[in-house]
Coordinates of C-alpha atoms in Angstrom, one line a residue:
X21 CA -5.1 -41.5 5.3
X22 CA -7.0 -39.8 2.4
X23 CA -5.6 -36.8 2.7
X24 CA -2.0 -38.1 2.8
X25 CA -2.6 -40.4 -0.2
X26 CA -5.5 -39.4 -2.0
X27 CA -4.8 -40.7 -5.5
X28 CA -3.8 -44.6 -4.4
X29 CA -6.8 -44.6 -1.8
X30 CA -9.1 -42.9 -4.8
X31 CA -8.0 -45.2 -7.4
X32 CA -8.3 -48.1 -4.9
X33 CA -11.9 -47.1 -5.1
X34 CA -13.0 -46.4 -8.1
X35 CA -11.5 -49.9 -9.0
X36 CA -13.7 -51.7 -6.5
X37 CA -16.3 -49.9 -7.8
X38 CA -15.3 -50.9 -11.2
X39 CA -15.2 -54.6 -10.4
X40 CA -18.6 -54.1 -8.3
X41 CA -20.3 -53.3 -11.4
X42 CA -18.5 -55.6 -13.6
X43 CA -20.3 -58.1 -11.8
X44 CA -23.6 -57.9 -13.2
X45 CA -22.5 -56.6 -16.9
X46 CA -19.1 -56.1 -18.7
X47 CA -17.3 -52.7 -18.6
X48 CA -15.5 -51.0 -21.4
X49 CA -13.2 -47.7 -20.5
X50 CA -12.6 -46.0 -23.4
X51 CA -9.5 -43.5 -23.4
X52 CA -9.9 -41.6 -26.3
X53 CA -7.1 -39.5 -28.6
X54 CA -4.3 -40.6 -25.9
X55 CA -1.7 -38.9 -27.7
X56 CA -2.8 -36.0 -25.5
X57 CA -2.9 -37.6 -22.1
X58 CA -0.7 -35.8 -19.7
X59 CA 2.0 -36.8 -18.0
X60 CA 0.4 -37.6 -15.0
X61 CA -2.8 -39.4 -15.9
X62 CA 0.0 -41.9 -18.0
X63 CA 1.7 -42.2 -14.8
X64 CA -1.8 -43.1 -12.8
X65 CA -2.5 -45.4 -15.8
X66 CA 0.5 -47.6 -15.5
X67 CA 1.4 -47.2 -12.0
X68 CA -2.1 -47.6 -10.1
X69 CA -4.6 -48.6 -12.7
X70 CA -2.8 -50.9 -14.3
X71 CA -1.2 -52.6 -11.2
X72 CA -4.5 -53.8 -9.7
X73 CA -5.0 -57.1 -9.5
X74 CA -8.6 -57.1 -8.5
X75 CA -9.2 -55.4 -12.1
X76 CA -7.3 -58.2 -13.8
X77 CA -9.8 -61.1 -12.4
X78 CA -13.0 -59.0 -13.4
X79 CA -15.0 -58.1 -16.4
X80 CA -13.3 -54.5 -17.4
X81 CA -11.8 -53.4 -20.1
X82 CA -9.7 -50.8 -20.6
X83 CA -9.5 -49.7 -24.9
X84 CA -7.2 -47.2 -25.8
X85 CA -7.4 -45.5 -29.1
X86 CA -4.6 -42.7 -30.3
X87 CA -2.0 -42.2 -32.4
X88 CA 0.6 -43.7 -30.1
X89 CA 0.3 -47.5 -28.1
X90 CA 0.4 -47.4 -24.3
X91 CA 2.9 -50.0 -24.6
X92 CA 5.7 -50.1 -27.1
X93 CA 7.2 -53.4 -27.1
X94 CA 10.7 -52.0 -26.9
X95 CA 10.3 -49.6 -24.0
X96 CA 7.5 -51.3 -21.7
X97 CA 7.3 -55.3 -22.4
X98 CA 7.2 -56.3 -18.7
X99 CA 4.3 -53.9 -18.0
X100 CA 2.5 -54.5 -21.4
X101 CA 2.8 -58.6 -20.5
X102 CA 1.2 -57.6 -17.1
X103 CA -1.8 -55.3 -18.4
X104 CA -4.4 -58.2 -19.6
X105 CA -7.1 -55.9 -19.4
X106 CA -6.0 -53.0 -22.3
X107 CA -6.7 -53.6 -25.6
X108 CA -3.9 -51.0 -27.1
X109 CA -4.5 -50.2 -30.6
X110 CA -2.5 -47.0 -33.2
X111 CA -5.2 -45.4 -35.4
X112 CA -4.2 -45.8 -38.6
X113 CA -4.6 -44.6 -42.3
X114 CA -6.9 -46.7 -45.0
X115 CA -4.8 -48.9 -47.0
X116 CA -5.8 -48.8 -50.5
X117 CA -8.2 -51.8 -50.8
X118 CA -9.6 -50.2 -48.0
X119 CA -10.3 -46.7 -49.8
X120 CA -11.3 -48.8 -52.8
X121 CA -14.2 -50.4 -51.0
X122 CA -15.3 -47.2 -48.6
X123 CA -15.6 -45.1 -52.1
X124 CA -17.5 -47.6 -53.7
X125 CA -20.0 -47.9 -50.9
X126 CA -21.1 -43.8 -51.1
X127 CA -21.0 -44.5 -55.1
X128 CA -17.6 -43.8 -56.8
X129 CA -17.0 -46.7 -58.5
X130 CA -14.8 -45.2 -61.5
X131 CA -10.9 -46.7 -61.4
X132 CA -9.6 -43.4 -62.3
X133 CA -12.0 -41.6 -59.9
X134 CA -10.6 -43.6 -57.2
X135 CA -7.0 -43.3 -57.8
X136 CA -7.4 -39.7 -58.0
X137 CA -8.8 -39.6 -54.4
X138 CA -6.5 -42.4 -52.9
X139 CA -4.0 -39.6 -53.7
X140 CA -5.6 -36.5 -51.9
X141 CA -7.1 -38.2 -49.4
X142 CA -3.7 -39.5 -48.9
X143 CA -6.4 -42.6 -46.9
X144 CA -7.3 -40.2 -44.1
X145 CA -11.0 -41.1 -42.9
X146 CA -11.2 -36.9 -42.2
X147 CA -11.3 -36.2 -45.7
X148 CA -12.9 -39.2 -47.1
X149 CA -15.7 -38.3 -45.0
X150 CA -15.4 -34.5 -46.7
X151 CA -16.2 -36.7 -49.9
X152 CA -18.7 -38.4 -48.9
X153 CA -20.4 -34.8 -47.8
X154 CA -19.9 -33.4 -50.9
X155 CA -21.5 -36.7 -52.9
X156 CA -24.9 -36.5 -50.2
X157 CA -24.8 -32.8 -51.2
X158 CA -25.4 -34.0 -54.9
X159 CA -22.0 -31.7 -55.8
X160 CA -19.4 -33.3 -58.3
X161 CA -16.0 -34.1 -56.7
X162 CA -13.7 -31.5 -57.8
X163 CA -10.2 -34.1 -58.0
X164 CA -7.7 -30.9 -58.3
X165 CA -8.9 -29.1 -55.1
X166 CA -6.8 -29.6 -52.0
X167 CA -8.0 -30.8 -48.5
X168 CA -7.8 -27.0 -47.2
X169 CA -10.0 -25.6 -50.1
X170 CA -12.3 -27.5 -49.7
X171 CA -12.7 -26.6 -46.0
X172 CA -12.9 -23.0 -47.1
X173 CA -15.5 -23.7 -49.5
X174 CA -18.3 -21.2 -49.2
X175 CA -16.3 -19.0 -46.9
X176 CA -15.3 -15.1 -47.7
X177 CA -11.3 -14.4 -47.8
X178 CA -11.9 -12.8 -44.1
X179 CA -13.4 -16.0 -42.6
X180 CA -10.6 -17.6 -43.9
X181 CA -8.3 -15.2 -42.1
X182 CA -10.3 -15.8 -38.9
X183 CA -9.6 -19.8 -39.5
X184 CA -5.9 -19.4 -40.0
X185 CA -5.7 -17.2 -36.9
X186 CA -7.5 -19.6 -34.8
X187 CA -5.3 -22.8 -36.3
X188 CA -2.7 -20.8 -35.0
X189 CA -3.9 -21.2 -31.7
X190 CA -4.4 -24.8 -29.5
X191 CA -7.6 -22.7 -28.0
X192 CA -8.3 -19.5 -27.8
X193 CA -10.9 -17.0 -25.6
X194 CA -12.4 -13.8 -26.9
X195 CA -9.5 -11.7 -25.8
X196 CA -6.9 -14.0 -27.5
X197 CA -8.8 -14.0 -30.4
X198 CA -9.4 -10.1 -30.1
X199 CA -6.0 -9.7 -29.9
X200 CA -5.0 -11.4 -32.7
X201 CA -8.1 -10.6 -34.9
X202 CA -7.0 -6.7 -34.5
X203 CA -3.1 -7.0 -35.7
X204 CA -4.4 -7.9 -38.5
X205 CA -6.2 -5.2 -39.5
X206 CA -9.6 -6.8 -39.3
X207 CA -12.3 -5.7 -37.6
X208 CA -13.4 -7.6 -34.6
X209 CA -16.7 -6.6 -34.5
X210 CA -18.3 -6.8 -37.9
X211 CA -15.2 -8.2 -39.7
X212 CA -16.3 -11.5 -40.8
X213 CA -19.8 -10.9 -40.2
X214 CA -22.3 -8.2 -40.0
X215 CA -24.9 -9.5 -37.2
X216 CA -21.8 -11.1 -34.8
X217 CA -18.4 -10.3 -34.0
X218 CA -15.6 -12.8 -34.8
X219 CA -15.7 -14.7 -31.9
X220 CA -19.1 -15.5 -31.7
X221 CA -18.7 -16.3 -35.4
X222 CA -15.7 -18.8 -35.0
X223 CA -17.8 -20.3 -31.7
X224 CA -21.1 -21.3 -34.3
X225 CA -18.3 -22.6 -36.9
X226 CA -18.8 -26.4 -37.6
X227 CA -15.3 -27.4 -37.0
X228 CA -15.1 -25.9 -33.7
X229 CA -14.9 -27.3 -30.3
X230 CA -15.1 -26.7 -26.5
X231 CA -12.1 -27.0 -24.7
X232 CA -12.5 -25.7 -21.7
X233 CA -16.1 -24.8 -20.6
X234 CA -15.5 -23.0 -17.4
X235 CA -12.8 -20.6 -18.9
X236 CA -15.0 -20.3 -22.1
X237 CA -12.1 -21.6 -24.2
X238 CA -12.6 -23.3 -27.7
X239 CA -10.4 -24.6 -30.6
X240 CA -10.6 -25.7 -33.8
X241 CA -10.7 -29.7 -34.1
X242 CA -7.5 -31.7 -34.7
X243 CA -7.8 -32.5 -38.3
X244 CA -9.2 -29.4 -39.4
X245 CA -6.2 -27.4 -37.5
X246 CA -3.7 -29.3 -38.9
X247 CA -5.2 -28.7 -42.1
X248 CA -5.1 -25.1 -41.8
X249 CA -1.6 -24.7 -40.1
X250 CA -0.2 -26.8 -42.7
X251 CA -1.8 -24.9 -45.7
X252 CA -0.6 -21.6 -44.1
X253 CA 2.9 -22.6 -43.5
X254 CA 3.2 -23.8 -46.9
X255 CA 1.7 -20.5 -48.4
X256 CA 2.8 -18.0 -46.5
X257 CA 5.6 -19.4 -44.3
X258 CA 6.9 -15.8 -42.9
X259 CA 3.1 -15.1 -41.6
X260 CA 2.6 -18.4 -40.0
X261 CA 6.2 -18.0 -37.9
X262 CA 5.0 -14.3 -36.9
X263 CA 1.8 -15.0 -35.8
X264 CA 3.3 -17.7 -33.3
X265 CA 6.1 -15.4 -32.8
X266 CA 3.2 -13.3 -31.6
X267 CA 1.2 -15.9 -29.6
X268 CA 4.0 -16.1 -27.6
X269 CA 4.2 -12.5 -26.6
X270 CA 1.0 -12.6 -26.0
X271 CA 1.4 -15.6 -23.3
X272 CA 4.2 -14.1 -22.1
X273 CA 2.2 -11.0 -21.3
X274 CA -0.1 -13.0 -19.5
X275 CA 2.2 -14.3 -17.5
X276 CA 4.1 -11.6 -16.5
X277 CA 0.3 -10.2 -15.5
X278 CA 0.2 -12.9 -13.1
X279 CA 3.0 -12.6 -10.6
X280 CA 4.6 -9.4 -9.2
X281 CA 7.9 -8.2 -10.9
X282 CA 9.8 -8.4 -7.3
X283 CA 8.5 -11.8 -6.7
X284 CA 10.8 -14.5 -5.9
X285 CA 11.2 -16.6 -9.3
X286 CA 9.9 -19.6 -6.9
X287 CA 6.9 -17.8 -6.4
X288 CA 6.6 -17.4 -10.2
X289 CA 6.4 -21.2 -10.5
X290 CA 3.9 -21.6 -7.5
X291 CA 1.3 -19.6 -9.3
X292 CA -0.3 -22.2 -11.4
X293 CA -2.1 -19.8 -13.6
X294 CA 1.8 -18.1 -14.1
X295 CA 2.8 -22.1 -15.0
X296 CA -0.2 -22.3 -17.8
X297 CA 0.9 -18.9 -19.7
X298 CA 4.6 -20.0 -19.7
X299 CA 3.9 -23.3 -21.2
X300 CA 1.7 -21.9 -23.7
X301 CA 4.3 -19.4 -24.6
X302 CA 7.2 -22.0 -25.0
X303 CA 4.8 -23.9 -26.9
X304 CA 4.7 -21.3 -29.8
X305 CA 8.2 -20.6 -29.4
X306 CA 8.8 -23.8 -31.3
X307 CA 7.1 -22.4 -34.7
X308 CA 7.7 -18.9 -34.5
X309 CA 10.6 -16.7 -36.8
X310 CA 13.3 -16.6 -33.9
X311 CA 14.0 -20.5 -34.2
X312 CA 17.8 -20.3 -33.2
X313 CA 16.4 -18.8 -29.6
X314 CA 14.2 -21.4 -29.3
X315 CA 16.6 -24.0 -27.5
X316 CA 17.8 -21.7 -25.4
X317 CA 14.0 -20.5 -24.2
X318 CA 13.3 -24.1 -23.6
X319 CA 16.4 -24.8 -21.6
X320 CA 16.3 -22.1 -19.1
X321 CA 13.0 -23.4 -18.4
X322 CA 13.9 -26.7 -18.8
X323 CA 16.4 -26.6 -16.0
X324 CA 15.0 -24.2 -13.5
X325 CA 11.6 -25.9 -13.6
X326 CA 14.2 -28.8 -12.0
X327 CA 15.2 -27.0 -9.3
X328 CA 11.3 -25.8 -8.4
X329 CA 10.0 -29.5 -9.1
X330 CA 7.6 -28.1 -11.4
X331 CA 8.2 -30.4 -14.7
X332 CA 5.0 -29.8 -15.9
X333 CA 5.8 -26.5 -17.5
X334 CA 7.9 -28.1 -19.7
X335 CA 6.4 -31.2 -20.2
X336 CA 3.1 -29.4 -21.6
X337 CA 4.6 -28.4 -24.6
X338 CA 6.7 -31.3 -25.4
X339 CA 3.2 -33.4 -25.0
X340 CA 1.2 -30.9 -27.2
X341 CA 4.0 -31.0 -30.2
X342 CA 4.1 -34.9 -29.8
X343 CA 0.6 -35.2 -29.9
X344 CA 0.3 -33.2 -33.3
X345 CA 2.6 -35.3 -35.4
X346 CA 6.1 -37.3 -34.9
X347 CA 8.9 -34.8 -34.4
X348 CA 10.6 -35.9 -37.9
X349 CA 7.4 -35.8 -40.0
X350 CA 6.2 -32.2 -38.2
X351 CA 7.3 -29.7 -41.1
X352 CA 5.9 -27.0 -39.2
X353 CA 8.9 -27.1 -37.4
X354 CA 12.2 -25.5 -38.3
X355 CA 14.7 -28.0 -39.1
X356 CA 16.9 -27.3 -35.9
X357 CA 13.7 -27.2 -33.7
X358 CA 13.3 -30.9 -35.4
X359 CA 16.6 -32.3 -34.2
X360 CA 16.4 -30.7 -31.0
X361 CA 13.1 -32.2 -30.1
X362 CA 13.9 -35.5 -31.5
X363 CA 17.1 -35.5 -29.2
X364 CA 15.1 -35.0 -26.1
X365 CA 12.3 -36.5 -27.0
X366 CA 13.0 -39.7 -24.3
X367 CA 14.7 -37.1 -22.4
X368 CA 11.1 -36.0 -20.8
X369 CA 9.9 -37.2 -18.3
X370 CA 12.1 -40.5 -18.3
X371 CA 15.3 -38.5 -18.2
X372 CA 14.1 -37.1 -15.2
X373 CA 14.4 -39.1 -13.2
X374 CA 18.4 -40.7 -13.8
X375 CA 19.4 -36.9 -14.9
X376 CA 21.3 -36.4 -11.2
X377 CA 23.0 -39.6 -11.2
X378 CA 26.1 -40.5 -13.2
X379 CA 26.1 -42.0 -16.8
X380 CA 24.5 -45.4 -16.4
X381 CA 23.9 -46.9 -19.8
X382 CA 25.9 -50.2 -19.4
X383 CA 23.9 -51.7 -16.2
X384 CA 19.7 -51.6 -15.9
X385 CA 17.9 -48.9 -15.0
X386 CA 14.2 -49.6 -13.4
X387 CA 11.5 -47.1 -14.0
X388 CA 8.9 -47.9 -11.4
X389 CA 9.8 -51.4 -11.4
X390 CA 10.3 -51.8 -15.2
X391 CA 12.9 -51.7 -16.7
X392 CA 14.1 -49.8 -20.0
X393 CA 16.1 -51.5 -22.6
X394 CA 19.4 -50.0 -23.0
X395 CA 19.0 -48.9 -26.1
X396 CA 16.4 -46.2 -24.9
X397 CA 18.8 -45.4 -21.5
X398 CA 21.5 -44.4 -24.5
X399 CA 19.1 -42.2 -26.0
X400 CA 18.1 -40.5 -22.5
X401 CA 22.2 -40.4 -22.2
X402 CA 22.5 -38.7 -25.3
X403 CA 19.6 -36.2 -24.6
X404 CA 21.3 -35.2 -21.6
X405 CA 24.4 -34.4 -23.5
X406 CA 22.9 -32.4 -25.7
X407 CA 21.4 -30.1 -23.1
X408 CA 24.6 -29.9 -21.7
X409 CA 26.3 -28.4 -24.5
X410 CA 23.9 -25.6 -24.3
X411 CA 24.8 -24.4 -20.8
X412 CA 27.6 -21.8 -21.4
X413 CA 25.0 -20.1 -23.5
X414 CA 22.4 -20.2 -20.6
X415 CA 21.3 -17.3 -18.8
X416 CA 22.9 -16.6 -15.6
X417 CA 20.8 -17.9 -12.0
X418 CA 18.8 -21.0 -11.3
X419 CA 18.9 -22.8 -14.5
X420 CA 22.5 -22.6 -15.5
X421 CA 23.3 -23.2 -11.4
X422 CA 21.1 -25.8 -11.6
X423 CA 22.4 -27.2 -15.0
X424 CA 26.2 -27.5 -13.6
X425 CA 25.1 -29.0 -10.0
X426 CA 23.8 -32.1 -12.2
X427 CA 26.7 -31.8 -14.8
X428 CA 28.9 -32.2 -12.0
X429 CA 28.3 -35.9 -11.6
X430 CA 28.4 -36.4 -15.5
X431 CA 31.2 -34.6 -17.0
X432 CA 34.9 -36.4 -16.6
X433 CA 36.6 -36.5 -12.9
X434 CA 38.9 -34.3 -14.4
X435 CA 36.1 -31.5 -15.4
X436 CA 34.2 -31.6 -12.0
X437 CA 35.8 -29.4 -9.9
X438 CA 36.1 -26.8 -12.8
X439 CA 32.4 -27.3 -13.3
X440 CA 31.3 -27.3 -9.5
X441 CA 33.4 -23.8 -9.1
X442 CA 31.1 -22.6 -11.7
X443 CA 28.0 -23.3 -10.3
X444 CA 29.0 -22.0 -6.9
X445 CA 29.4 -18.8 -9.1
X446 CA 26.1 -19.7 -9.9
X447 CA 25.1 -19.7 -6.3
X448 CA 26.3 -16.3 -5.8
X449 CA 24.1 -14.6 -8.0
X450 CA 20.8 -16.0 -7.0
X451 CA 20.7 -13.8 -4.0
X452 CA 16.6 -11.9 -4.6
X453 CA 16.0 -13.8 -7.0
X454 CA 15.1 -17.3 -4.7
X455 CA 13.5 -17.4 -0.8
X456 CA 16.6 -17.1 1.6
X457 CA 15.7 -21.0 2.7
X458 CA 16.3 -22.1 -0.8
X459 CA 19.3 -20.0 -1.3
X460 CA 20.6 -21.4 1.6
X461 CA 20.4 -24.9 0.2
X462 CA 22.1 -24.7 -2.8
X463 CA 25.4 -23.4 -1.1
X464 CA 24.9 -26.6 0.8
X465 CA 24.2 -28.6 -2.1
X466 CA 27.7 -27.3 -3.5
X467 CA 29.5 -27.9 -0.1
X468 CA 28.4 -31.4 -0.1
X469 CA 29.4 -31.6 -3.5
X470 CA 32.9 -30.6 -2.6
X471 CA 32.9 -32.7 0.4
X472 CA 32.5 -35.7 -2.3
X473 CA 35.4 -34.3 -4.0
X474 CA 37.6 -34.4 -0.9
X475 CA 37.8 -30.5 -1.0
X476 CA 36.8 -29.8 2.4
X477 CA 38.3 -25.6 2.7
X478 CA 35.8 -25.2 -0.2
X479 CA 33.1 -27.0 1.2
X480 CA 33.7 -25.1 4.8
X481 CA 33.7 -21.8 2.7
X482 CA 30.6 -23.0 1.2
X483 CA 28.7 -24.2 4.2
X484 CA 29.6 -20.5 5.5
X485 CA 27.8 -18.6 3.0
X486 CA 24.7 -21.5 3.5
X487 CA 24.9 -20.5 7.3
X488 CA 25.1 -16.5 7.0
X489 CA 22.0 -16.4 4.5
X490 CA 20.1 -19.2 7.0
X491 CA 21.9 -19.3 10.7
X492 CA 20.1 -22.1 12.1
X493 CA 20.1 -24.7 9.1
X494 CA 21.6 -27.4 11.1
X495 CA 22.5 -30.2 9.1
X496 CA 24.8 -27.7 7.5
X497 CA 26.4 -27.1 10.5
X498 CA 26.9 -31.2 11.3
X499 CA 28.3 -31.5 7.4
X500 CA 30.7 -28.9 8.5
X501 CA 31.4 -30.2 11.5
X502 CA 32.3 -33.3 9.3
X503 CA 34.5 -31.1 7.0
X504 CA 36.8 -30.1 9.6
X505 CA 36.9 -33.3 10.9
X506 CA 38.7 -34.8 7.6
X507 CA 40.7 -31.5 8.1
X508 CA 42.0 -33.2 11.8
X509 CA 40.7 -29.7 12.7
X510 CA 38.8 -31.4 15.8
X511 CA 38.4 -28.7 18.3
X512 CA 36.8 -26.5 15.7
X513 CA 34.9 -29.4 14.9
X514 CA 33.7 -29.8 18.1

């Protein structure tokens, strides 16, 4: 049983174990920065966690802290009623009283000294705690420097290349860094530091962070990145682009390291560490100098990661650019890379999962039992729509066959036929570049398609080509079978 369903029996569980505990003292969970949870430990959270009714008769608590709620009124109010153990709260900036009385407490008390700062600290507690270094350090507050500057302070023009490289980056190893550190001129070894090499350096640095122990993998915390990023892209605008222009190369490389160039493209999306480099790379795609490609990179990926069930290599991505700032208020996007993320941004993963039926945004639609209002099922409609006026442009094989299979059942009756032709033509090109089984089973995905059209020829023809790449797939002979029947063809039928 544990083996068939290890995460319900696991959470099961934990949760008794939980509630054992709670019994002799009160327990607090504490999810921490859940901006950056992944897609799958928010599904655990509401679907399993959150269901249990054993947890919702003990002592436990659940606190979440982030820059986005667990439950938005709009989108989740039947779950959010349900959850009586979270205590959901959005971290927030100081309001001015606040900044007022936080300044006064580590001794600026001057009405003009506190205006001043209420406007660079903009009421972030990151860089009032910068002041409040500063005034234990006995140094006077300089009120014209900007939050970057002073992170810099006491830094040589080289360390503050090595920063900027490393903002760049959501983590980086030594060879990433290597990489990086060498096209731009500096030296890796002794560049920003005679006794270490810039690795080692950046590793000691106080605003960096592990991320990753076992893969030796480090980054540079959230504020201070942000910081950074934002200082270069407003500086030097052309370098920051290139640099991510060149992170994504460099993932690219990585990926293509990892999987055999004759491989099967399904093989390419079995290979998790393949998955890991790809996301990465479309990640950077977002901020680098090509932006008009950018849709198109995300789409193809988009739309075949559909057809291998592998979401996650999109979804990564998406979560890592939400989780840095709302998609409007992000100016280190391109304006077009804004749009196009704010379009989808419902799209993923909700979209998922009503993307193969038709248009629904006039009855309810139920999301593991709960149900989205309609105004967010319009916006899901409308991301949809916007993905589908990209797929003329996509590159030919699995995504753009994949694309129209799903389009078929959304464009106009009129257009279907037209479309489904198209991604038959599709079909016919993704001989060696899918496993003969798969292959197999989109020409009877398209046969049944036609078959639902009452165009039973082209669904025979169809079921054909399914049968010569995989001779014994029977339930494509029985459709067939069916086919002829309509066609009052019975003995061939038989």
């Amino acid at each position: 049983e544990l083996m068939l369903e290890p995460l319900p029996k696991l959470t099961q569980a934990f949760i008794e174990t939980l509630v054992n505990h709670a019994k002799q003292v009160p327990i607090v969970l504490i999810l921490d920065t859940y901006e950056k949870a992944s897609p799958d430990v928010d599904r655990w959270l509401r679907e399993l966690l959150l269901q249990s009714k054993d947890l919702k008769n003990s002592k436990v608590c659940l606190l979440i802290a982030g820059r986005f709620q667990l439950f938005k009124k709009s989108e989740w109010k039947d779950l959010a009623r349900e959850a009586t153990i979270v205590k959901d709260t959005a971290l927030k900036v100081f309001e001015k009283e606040q900044i007022k009385s936080y300044l006064e407490k580590i001794g600026v008390s001057n009405k003009r000294d506190i205006e001043k700062l209420n406007k660079i600290t903009k009421g972030l507690p990151f860089y009032l705690d910068l002041i409040r270094k500063e005034q234990e350090d006995g140094e006077p507050i300089n009120f014209s420097e900007e939050i970057s500057e002073r992170l810099f302070k006491d830094l040589y023009e080289k360390q503050k290349r090595l920063l900027q490289l490393a903002a760049c980056c959501r983590w980086f190893d030594k060879p990433l860094l290597q990489s990086l550190v060498v096209s731009q001129d500096l030296d890796f070894a002794t560049g920003v530091d005679e006794s270490v090499d810039c690795f080692e350096w950046l590793k000691g640095y106080d605003l960096t962070e592990f991320v990753d122990k076992s893969n030796y993998r480090y980054c540079l915390k959230d504020v201070a990145r942000d910081v950074i990023r934002q200082s270069l892209c407003g500086k030097e605008s052309t370098k920051f682009r290139e640099l991510h222009s060149q992170l994504q190369k460099y993932f690219e490389g990585l990926a293509n390291k990892e999987v055999l160039p004759d491989l099967y493209e399904s093989e390419k999306y079995e290979n998790e560490d393949w998955c890991e480099y790809t996301a990465e790379a479309i990640y950077h795609a977002f901020f680098n100098l090509r932006y008009k490609e950018c849709k198109l990179y995300f789409l193809n990926y988009f739309f075949a990661s559909r057809f291998f069930d592998q979401i996650s290599i999109v979804i990564s991505p998406f979560t890592a650019i939400l989780a840095e700032a709302e998609v409007s208020e992000n100016n280190l996007l391109h304006l077009e890379n804004q749009k196009f993320l704010e379009d989808l941004k419902r799209l993923i993963p909700l979209g998922w999962l009503i993307m193969t039926s038709p248009p629904i945004p006039k009855r309810k639609v139920k999301v593991n039992d709960a149900v989205l209002p309609k105004a967010l099922v319009e916006t899901i409609e409308n991301g949809i729509e916007k993905c589908f006026d990209q797929i003329d442009s996509l590159s030919d094989g699995v995504a753009k066959c994949t694309a129209l299979m799903i389009k078929v059942w959304r464009c106009r009756s009129t257009q279907r036929l037209d479309v489904l032709k198209q991604a038959e033509q599709q079909a016919s090109l993704l001989e060696n570049k899918i496993n003969p089984n798969a292959h197999s089973n989109v020409f009877y995905e398209v046969a049944n398609s036609y078959i639902s059209l009452e165009k039973y020829e082209e669904a025979i023809a169809s079921f054909d080509k399914a049968l010569q790449i995989k001779p014994d797939l029977y339930y494509a002979w029985n459709n067939r079978g069916g086919a002829l029947v309509n066609l009052v063809r019975y003995e061939e039928a038989i």
